PDB file of C-alpha atoms in Angstrom:
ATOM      1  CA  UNK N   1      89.750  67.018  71.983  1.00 36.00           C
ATOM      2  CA  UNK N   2      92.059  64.479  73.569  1.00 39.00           C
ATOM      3  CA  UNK N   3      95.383  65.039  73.103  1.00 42.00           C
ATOM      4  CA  UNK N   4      97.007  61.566  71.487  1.00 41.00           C
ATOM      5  CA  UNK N   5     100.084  61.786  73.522  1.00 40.00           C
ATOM      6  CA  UNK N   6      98.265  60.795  76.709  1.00 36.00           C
ATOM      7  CA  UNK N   7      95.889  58.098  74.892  1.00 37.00           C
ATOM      8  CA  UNK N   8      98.633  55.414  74.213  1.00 41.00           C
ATOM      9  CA  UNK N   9     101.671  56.762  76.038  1.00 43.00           C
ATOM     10  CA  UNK N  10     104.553  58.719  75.469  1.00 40.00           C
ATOM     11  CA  UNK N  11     107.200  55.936  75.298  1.00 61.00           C
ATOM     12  CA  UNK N  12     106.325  55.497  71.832  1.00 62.00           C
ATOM     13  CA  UNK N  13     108.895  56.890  69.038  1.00 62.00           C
ATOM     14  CA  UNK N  14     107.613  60.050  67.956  1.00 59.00           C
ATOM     15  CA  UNK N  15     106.268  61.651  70.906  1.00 59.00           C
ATOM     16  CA  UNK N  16     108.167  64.676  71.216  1.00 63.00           C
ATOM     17  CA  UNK N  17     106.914  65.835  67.535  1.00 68.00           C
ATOM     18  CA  UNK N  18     103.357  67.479  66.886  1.00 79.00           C
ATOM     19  CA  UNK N  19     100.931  65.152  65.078  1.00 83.00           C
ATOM     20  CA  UNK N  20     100.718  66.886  61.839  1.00 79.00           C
ATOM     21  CA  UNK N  21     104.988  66.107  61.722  1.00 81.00           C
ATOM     22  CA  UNK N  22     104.971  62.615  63.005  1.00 87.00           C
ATOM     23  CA  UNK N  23     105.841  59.713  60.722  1.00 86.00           C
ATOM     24  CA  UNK N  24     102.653  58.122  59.417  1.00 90.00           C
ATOM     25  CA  UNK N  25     103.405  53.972  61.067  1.00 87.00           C
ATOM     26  CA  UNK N  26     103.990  56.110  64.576  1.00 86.00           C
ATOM     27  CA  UNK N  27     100.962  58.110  64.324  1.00 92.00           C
ATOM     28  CA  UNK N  28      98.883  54.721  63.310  1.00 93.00           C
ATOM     29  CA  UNK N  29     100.727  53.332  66.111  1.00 88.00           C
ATOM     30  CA  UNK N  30      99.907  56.283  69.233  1.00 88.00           C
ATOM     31  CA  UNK N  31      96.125  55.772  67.876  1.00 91.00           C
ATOM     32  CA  UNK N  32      96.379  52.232  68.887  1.00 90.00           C
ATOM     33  CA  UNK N  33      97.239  49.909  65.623  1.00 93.00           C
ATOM     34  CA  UNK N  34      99.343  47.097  65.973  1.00 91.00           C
ATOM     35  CA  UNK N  35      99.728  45.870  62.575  1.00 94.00           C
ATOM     36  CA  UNK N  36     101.433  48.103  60.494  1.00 92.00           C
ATOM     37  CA  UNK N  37     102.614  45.757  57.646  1.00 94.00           C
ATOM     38  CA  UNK N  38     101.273  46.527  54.133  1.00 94.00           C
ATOM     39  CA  UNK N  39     100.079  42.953  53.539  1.00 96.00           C
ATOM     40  CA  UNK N  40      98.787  42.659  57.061  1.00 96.00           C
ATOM     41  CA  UNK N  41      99.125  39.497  59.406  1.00 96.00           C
ATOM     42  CA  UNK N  42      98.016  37.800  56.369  1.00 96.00           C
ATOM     43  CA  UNK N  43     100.896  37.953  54.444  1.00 97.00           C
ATOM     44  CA  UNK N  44     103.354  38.075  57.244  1.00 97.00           C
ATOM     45  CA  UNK N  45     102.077  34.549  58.308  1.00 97.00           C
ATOM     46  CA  UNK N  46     102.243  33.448  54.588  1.00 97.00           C
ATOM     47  CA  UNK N  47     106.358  34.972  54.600  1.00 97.00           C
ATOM     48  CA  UNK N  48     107.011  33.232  58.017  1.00 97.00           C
ATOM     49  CA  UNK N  49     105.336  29.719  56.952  1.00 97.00           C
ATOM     50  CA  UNK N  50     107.680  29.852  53.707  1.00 96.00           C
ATOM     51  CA  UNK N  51     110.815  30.689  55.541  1.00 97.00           C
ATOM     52  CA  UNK N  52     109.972  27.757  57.542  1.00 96.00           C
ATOM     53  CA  UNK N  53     111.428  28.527  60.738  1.00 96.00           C
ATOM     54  CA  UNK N  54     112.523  25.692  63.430  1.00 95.00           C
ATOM     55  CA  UNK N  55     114.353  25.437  66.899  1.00 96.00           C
ATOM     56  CA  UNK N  56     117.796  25.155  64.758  1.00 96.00           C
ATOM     57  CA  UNK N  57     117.682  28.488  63.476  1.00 98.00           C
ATOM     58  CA  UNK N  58     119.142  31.986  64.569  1.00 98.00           C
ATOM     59  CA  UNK N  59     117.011  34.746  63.713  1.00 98.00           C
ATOM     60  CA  UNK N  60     117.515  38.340  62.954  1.00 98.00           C
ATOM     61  CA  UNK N  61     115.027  40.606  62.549  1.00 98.00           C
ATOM     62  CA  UNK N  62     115.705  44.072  61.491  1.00 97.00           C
ATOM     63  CA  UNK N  63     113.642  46.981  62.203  1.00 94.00           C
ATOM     64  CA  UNK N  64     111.031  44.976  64.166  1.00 93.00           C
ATOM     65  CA  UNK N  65     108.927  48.247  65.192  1.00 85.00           C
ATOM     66  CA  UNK N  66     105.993  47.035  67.622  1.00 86.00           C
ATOM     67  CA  UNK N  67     107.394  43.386  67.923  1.00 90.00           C
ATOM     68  CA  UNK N  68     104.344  41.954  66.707  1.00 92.00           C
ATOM     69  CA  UNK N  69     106.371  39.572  64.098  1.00 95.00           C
ATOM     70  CA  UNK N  70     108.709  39.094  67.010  1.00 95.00           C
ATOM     71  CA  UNK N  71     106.530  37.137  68.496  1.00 95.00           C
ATOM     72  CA  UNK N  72     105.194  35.397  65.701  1.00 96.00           C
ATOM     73  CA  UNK N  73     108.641  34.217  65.319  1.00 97.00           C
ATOM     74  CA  UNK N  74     109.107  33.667  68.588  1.00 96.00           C
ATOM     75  CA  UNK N  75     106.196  31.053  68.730  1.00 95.00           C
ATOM     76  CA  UNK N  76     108.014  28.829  66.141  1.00 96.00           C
ATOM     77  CA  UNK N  77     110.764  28.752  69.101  1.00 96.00           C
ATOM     78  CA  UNK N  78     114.032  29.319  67.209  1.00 97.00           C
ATOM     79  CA  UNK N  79     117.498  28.713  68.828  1.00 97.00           C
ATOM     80  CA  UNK N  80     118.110  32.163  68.906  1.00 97.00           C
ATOM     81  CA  UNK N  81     116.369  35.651  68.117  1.00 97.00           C
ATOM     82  CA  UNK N  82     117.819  39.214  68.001  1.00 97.00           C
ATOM     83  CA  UNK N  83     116.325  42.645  66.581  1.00 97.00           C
ATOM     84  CA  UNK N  84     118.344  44.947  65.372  1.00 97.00           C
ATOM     85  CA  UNK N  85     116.309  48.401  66.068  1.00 94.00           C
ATOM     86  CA  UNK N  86     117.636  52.024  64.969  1.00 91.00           C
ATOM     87  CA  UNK N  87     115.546  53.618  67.049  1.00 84.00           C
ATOM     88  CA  UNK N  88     116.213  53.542  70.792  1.00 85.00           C
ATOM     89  CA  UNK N  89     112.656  54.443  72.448  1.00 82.00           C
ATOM     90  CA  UNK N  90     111.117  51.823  69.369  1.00 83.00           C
ATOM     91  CA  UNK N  91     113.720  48.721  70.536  1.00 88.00           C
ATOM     92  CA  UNK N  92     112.842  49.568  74.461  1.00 86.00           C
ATOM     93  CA  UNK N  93     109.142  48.983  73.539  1.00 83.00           C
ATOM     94  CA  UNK N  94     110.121  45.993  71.442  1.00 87.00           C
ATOM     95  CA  UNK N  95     111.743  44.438  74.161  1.00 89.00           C
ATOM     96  CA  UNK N  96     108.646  45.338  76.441  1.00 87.00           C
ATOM     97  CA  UNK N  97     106.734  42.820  74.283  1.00 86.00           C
ATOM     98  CA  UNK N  98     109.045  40.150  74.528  1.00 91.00           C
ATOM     99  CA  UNK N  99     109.709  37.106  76.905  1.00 87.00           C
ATOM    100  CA  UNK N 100     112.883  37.933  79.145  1.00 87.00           C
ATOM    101  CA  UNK N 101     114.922  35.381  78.094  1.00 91.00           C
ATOM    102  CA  UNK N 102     118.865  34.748  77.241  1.00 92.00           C
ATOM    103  CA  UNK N 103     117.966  33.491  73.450  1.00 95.00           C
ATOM    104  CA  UNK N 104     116.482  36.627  73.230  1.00 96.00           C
ATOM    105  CA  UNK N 105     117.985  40.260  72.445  1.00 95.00           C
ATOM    106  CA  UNK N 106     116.402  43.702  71.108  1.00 94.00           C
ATOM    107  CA  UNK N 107     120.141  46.033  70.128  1.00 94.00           C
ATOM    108  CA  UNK N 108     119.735  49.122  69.135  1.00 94.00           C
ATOM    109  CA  UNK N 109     121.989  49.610  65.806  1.00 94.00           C
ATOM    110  CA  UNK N 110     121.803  49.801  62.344  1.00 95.00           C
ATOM    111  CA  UNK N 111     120.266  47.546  59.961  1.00 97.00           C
ATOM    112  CA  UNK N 112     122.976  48.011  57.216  1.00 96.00           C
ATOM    113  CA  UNK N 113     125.665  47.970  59.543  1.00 96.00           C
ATOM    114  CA  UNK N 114     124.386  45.504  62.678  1.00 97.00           C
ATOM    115  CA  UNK N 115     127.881  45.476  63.948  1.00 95.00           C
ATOM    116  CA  UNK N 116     126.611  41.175  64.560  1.00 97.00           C
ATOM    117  CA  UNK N 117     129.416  38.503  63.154  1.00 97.00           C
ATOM    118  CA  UNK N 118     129.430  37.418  60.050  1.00 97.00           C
ATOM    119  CA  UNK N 119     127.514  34.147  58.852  1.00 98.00           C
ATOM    120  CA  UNK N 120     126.300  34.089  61.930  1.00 97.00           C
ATOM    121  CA  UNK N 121     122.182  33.884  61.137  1.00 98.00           C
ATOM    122  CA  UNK N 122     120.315  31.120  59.554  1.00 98.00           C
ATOM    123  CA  UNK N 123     117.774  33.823  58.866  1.00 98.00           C
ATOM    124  CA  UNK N 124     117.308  37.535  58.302  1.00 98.00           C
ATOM    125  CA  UNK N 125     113.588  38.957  58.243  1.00 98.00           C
ATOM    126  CA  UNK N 126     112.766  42.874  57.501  1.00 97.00           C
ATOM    127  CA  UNK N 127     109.057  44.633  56.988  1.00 97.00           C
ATOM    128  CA  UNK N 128     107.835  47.364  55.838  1.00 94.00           C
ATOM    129  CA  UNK N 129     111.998  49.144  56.128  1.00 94.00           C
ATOM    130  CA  UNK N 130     113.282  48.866  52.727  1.00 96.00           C
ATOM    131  CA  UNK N 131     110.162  50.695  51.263  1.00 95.00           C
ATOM    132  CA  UNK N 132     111.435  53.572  52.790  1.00 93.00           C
ATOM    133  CA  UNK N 133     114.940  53.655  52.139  1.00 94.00           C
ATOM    134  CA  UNK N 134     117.515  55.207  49.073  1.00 94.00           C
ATOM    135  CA  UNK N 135     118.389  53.042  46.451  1.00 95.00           C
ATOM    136  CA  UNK N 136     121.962  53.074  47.480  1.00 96.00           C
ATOM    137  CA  UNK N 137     120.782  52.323  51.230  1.00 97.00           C
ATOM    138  CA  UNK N 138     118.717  49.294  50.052  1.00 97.00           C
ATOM    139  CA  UNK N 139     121.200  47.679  48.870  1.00 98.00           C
ATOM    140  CA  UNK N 140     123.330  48.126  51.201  1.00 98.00           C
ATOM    141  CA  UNK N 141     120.924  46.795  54.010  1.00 98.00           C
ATOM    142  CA  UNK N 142     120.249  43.940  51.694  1.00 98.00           C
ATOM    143  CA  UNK N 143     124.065  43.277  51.236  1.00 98.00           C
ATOM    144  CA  UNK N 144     124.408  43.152  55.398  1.00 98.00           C
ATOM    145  CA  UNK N 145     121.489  40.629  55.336  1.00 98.00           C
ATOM    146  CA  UNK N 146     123.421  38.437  52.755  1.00 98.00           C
ATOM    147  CA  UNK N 147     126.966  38.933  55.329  1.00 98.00           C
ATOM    148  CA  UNK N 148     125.050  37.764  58.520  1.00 98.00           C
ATOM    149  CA  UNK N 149     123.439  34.430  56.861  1.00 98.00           C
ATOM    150  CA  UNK N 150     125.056  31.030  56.607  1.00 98.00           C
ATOM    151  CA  UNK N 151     125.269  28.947  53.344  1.00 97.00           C
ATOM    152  CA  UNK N 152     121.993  28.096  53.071  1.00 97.00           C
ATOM    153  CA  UNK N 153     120.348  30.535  54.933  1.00 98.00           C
ATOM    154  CA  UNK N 154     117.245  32.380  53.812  1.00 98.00           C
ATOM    155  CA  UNK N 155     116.124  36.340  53.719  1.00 98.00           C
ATOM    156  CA  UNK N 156     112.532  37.199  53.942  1.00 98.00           C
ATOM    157  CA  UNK N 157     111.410  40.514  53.052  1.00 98.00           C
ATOM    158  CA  UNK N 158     107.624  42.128  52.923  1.00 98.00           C
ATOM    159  CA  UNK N 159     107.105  45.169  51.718  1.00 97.00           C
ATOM    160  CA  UNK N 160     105.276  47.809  49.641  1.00 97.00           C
ATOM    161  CA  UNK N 161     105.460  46.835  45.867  1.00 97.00           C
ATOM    162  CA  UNK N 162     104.124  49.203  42.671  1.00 96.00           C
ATOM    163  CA  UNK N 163     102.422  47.316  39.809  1.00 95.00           C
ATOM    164  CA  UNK N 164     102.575  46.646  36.775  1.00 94.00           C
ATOM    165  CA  UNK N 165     105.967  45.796  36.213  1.00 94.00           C
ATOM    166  CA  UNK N 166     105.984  48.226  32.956  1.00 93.00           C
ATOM    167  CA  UNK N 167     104.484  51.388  34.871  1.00 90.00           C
ATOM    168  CA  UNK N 168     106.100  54.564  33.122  1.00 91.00           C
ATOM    169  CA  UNK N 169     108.623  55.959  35.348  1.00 90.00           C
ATOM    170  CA  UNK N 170     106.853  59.249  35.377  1.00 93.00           C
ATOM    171  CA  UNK N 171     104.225  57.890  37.279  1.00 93.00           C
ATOM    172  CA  UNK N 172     106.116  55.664  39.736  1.00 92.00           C
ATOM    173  CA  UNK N 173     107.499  58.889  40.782  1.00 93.00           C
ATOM    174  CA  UNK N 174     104.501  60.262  41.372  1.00 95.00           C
ATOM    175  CA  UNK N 175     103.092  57.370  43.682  1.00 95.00           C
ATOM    176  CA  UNK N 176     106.383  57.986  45.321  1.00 94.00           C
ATOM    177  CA  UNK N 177     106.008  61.823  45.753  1.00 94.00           C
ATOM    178  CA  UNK N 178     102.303  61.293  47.045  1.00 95.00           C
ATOM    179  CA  UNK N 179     102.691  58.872  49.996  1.00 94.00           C
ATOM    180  CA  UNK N 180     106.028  60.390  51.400  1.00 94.00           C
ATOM    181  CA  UNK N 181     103.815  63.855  51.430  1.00 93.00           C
ATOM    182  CA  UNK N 182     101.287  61.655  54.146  1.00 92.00           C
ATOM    183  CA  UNK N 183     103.743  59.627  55.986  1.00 92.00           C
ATOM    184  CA  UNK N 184     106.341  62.254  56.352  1.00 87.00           C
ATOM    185  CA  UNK N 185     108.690  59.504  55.350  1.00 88.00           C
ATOM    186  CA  UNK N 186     110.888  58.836  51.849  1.00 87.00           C
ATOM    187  CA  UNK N 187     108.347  56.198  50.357  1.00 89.00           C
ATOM    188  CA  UNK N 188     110.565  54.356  47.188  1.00 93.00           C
ATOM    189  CA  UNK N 189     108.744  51.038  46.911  1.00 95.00           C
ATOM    190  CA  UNK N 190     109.864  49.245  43.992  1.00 96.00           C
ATOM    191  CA  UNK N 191     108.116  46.953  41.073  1.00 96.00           C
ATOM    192  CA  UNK N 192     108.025  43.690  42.045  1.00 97.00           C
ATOM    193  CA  UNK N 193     111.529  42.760  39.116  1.00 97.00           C
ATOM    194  CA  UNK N 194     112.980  45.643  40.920  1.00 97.00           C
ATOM    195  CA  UNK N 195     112.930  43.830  43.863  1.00 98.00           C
ATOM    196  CA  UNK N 196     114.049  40.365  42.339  1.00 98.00           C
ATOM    197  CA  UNK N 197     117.119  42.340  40.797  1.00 98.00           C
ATOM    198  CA  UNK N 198     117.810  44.316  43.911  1.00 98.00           C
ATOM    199  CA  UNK N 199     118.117  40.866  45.914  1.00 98.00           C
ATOM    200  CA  UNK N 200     120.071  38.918  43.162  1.00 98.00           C
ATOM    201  CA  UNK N 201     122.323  42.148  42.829  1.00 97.00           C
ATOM    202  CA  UNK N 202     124.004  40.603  46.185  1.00 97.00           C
ATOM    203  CA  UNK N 203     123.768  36.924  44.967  1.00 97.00           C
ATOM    204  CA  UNK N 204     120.198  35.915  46.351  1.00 98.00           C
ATOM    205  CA  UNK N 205     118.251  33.502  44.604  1.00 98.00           C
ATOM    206  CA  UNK N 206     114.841  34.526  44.875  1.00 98.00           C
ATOM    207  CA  UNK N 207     112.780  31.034  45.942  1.00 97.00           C
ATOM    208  CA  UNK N 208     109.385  32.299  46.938  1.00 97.00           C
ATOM    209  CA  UNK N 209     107.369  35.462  46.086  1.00 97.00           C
ATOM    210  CA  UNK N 210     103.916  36.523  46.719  1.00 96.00           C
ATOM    211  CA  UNK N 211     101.574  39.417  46.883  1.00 96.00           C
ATOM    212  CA  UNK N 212      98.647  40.817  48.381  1.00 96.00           C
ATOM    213  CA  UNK N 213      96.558  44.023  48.450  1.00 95.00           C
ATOM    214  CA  UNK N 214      97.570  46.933  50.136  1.00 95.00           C
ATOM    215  CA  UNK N 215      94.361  47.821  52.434  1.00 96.00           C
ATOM    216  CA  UNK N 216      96.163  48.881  55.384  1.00 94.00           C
ATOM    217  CA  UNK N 217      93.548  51.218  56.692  1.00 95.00           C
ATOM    218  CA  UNK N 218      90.349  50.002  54.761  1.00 95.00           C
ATOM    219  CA  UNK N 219      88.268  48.265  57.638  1.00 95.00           C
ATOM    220  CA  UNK N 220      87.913  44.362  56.702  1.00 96.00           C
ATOM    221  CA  UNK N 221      91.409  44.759  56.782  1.00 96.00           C
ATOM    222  CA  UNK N 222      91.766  46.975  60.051  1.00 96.00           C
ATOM    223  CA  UNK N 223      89.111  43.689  61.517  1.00 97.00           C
ATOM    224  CA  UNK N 224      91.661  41.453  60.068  1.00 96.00           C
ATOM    225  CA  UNK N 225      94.591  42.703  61.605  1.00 96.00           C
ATOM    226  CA  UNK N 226      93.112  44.376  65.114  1.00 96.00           C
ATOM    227  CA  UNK N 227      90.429  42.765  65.934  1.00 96.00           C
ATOM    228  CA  UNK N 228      86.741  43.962  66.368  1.00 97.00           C
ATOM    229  CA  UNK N 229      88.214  45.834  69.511  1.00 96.00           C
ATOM    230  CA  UNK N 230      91.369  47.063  68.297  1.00 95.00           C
ATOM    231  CA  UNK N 231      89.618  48.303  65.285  1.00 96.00           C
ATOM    232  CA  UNK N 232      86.690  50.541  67.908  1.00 96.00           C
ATOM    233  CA  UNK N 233      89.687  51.569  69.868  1.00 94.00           C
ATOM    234  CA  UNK N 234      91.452  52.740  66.541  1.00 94.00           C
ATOM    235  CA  UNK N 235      88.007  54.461  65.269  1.00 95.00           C
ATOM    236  CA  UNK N 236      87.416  56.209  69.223  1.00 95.00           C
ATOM    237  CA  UNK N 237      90.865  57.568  68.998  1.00 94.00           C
ATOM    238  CA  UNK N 238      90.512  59.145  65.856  1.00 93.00           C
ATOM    239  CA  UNK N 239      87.069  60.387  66.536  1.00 94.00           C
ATOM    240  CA  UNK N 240      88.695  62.042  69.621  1.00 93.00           C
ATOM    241  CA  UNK N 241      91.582  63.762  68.033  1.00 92.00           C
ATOM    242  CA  UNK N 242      90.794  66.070  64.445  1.00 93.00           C
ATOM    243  CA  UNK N 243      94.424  66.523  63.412  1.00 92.00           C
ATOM    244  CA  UNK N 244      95.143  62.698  63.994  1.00 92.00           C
ATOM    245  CA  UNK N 245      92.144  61.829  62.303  1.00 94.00           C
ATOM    246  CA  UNK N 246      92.697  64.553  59.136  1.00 94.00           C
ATOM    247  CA  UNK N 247      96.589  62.661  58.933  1.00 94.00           C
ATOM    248  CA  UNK N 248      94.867  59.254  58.662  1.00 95.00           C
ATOM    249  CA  UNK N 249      92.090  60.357  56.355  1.00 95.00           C
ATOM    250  CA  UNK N 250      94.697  62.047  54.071  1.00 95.00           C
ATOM    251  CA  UNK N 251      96.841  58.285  54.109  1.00 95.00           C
ATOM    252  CA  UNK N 252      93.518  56.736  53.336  1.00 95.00           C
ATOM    253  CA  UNK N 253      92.953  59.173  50.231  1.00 96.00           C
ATOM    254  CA  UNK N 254      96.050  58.428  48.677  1.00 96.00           C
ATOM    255  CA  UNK N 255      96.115  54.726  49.243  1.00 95.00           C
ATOM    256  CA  UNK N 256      92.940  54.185  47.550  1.00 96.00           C
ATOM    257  CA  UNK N 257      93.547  56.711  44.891  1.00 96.00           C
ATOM    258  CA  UNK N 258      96.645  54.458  43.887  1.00 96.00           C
ATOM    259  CA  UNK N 259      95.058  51.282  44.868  1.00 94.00           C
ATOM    260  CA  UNK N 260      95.373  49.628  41.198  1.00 95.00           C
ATOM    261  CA  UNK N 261      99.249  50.531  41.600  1.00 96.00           C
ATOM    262  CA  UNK N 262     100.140  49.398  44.953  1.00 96.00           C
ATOM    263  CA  UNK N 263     100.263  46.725  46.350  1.00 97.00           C
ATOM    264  CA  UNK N 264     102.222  44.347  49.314  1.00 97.00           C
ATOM    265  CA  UNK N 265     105.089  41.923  48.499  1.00 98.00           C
ATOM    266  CA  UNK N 266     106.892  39.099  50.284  1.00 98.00           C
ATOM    267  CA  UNK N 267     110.004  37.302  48.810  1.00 98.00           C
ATOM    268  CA  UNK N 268     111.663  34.406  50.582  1.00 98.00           C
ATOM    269  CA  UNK N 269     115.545  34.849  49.088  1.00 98.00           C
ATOM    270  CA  UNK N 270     118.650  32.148  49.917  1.00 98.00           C
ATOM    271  CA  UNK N 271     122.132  32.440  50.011  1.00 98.00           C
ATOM    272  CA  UNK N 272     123.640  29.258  48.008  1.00 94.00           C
ATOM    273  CA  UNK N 273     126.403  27.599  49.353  1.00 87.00           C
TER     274      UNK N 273
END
């Protein structure tokens, strides 16, 4: 057995905890993936193309984990770019990924509390955080995101989303209950009005929305998102390691035993002047 520590490095967040503790996006991230957005590249290109990024706007980005939408942003060369990253080791490999440049910063703070100036963004982007965060601390975060933009400025979020709308609340806390038990994380996704209403509860007006299907780990999407080779390199590393691969084959259970009631969300939100 190969011990998954050594296989993609230890400056990963994470490392210091045994695999059968580890958050479930670090784990998928020490066997190799890259993409660990519920609606894949896919919909992160769709969010990006909608928020309609140029070279006038000042980005933030919380939480921006691997920096693969950093760069993606990056591309569309903005005036400015920062990531605001809670954890320290996780911003040191963001800014690993990313050009060495004055427009560009990686601080390590909090994403409902970023410490920045206010109205001082033309654009806020967050994935795959709010899923994972109180009700209370939601809004919050989404409040800060409202503070930093300009009149005008736009919010895009992308995230994990339960459907239907009219699920019993019995049940939604039962999705809940089984994916925090296999990501070792508080998993409170929200219907898809919950997060129009959590938004305009700050005074967003929600212009864009969009979903897609949550097939994270099934492998067209793995293909999708990794590549032929990133996808072998996932599949060797799991073949190599038992209790990585029994972690990933209990995420894989659950997702597709709630498939019809979860699914991935983007919603492009402005602040009116």
């Amino acid at each position: 057995m190969t011990d998954i520590h050594s296989i993609q490095g230890v400056d990963l967040p994470g490392g210091s905890l045994e695999i059968a503790k580890m958050p479930g996006h670090w784990l998928l991230a020490r066997l190799g993936k890259r993409v660990l957005r519920p609606g894949g590249l896919k919909l992160t290109r769709a969010l990006l193309d909608d928020l309609a990024i140029n070279p006038a706007d000042e980005v933030v980005e919380f939480s921006p984990g691997l920096g693969v939408t950093a760069r993606m942003i990056l591309q569309r060369e903005p005036q400015r770019y920062t990531a605001i990253e809670r954890d320290a080791q996780a911003a040191q490999w963001t800014a690993r990924q990313l050009s060495s440049a004055p427009h560009i910063s990686v601080v390590v703070g909090r994403a409902d509390q970023t410490q920045l100036p206010s109205a001082s963004a033309s654009l806020v982007v967050g994935e795959a955080m709010l899923s994972m965060q109180t009700a209370e601390h939601k809004r919050r975060i989404v409040a800060e995101a409202f503070r930093l933009l300009r009149p005008g400025g736009r919010y895009g979020i992308h995230e994990l989303a339960i459907v239907p709308d009219d699920m019993p609340s019995d049940r939604q806390s039962e999705i809940d209950r089984a994916v925090s038990s296999v990501l070792h994380v508080g998993a409170r996704p929200l219907r898809t009005q919950e997060w129009k209403a959590l938004l305009q509860s700050v005074r967003f007006r929600v212009v864009a929305l969009d979903h897609a299907p949550m097939h994270l780990l099934r492998p067209l999407r793995l293909i999708e998102d990794e590549g032929v080779f990133g996808a072998l390199r996932l599949a060797r590393n799991l073949m190599r390691d038992n209790a990585a691969r029994r972690r990933v084959m209990a995420m894989r259970w659950v997702f597709e035993r709630y498939r019809a009631n979860l699914s991935a969300i983007y919603i492009v939100a402005q602040k009116d002047p």
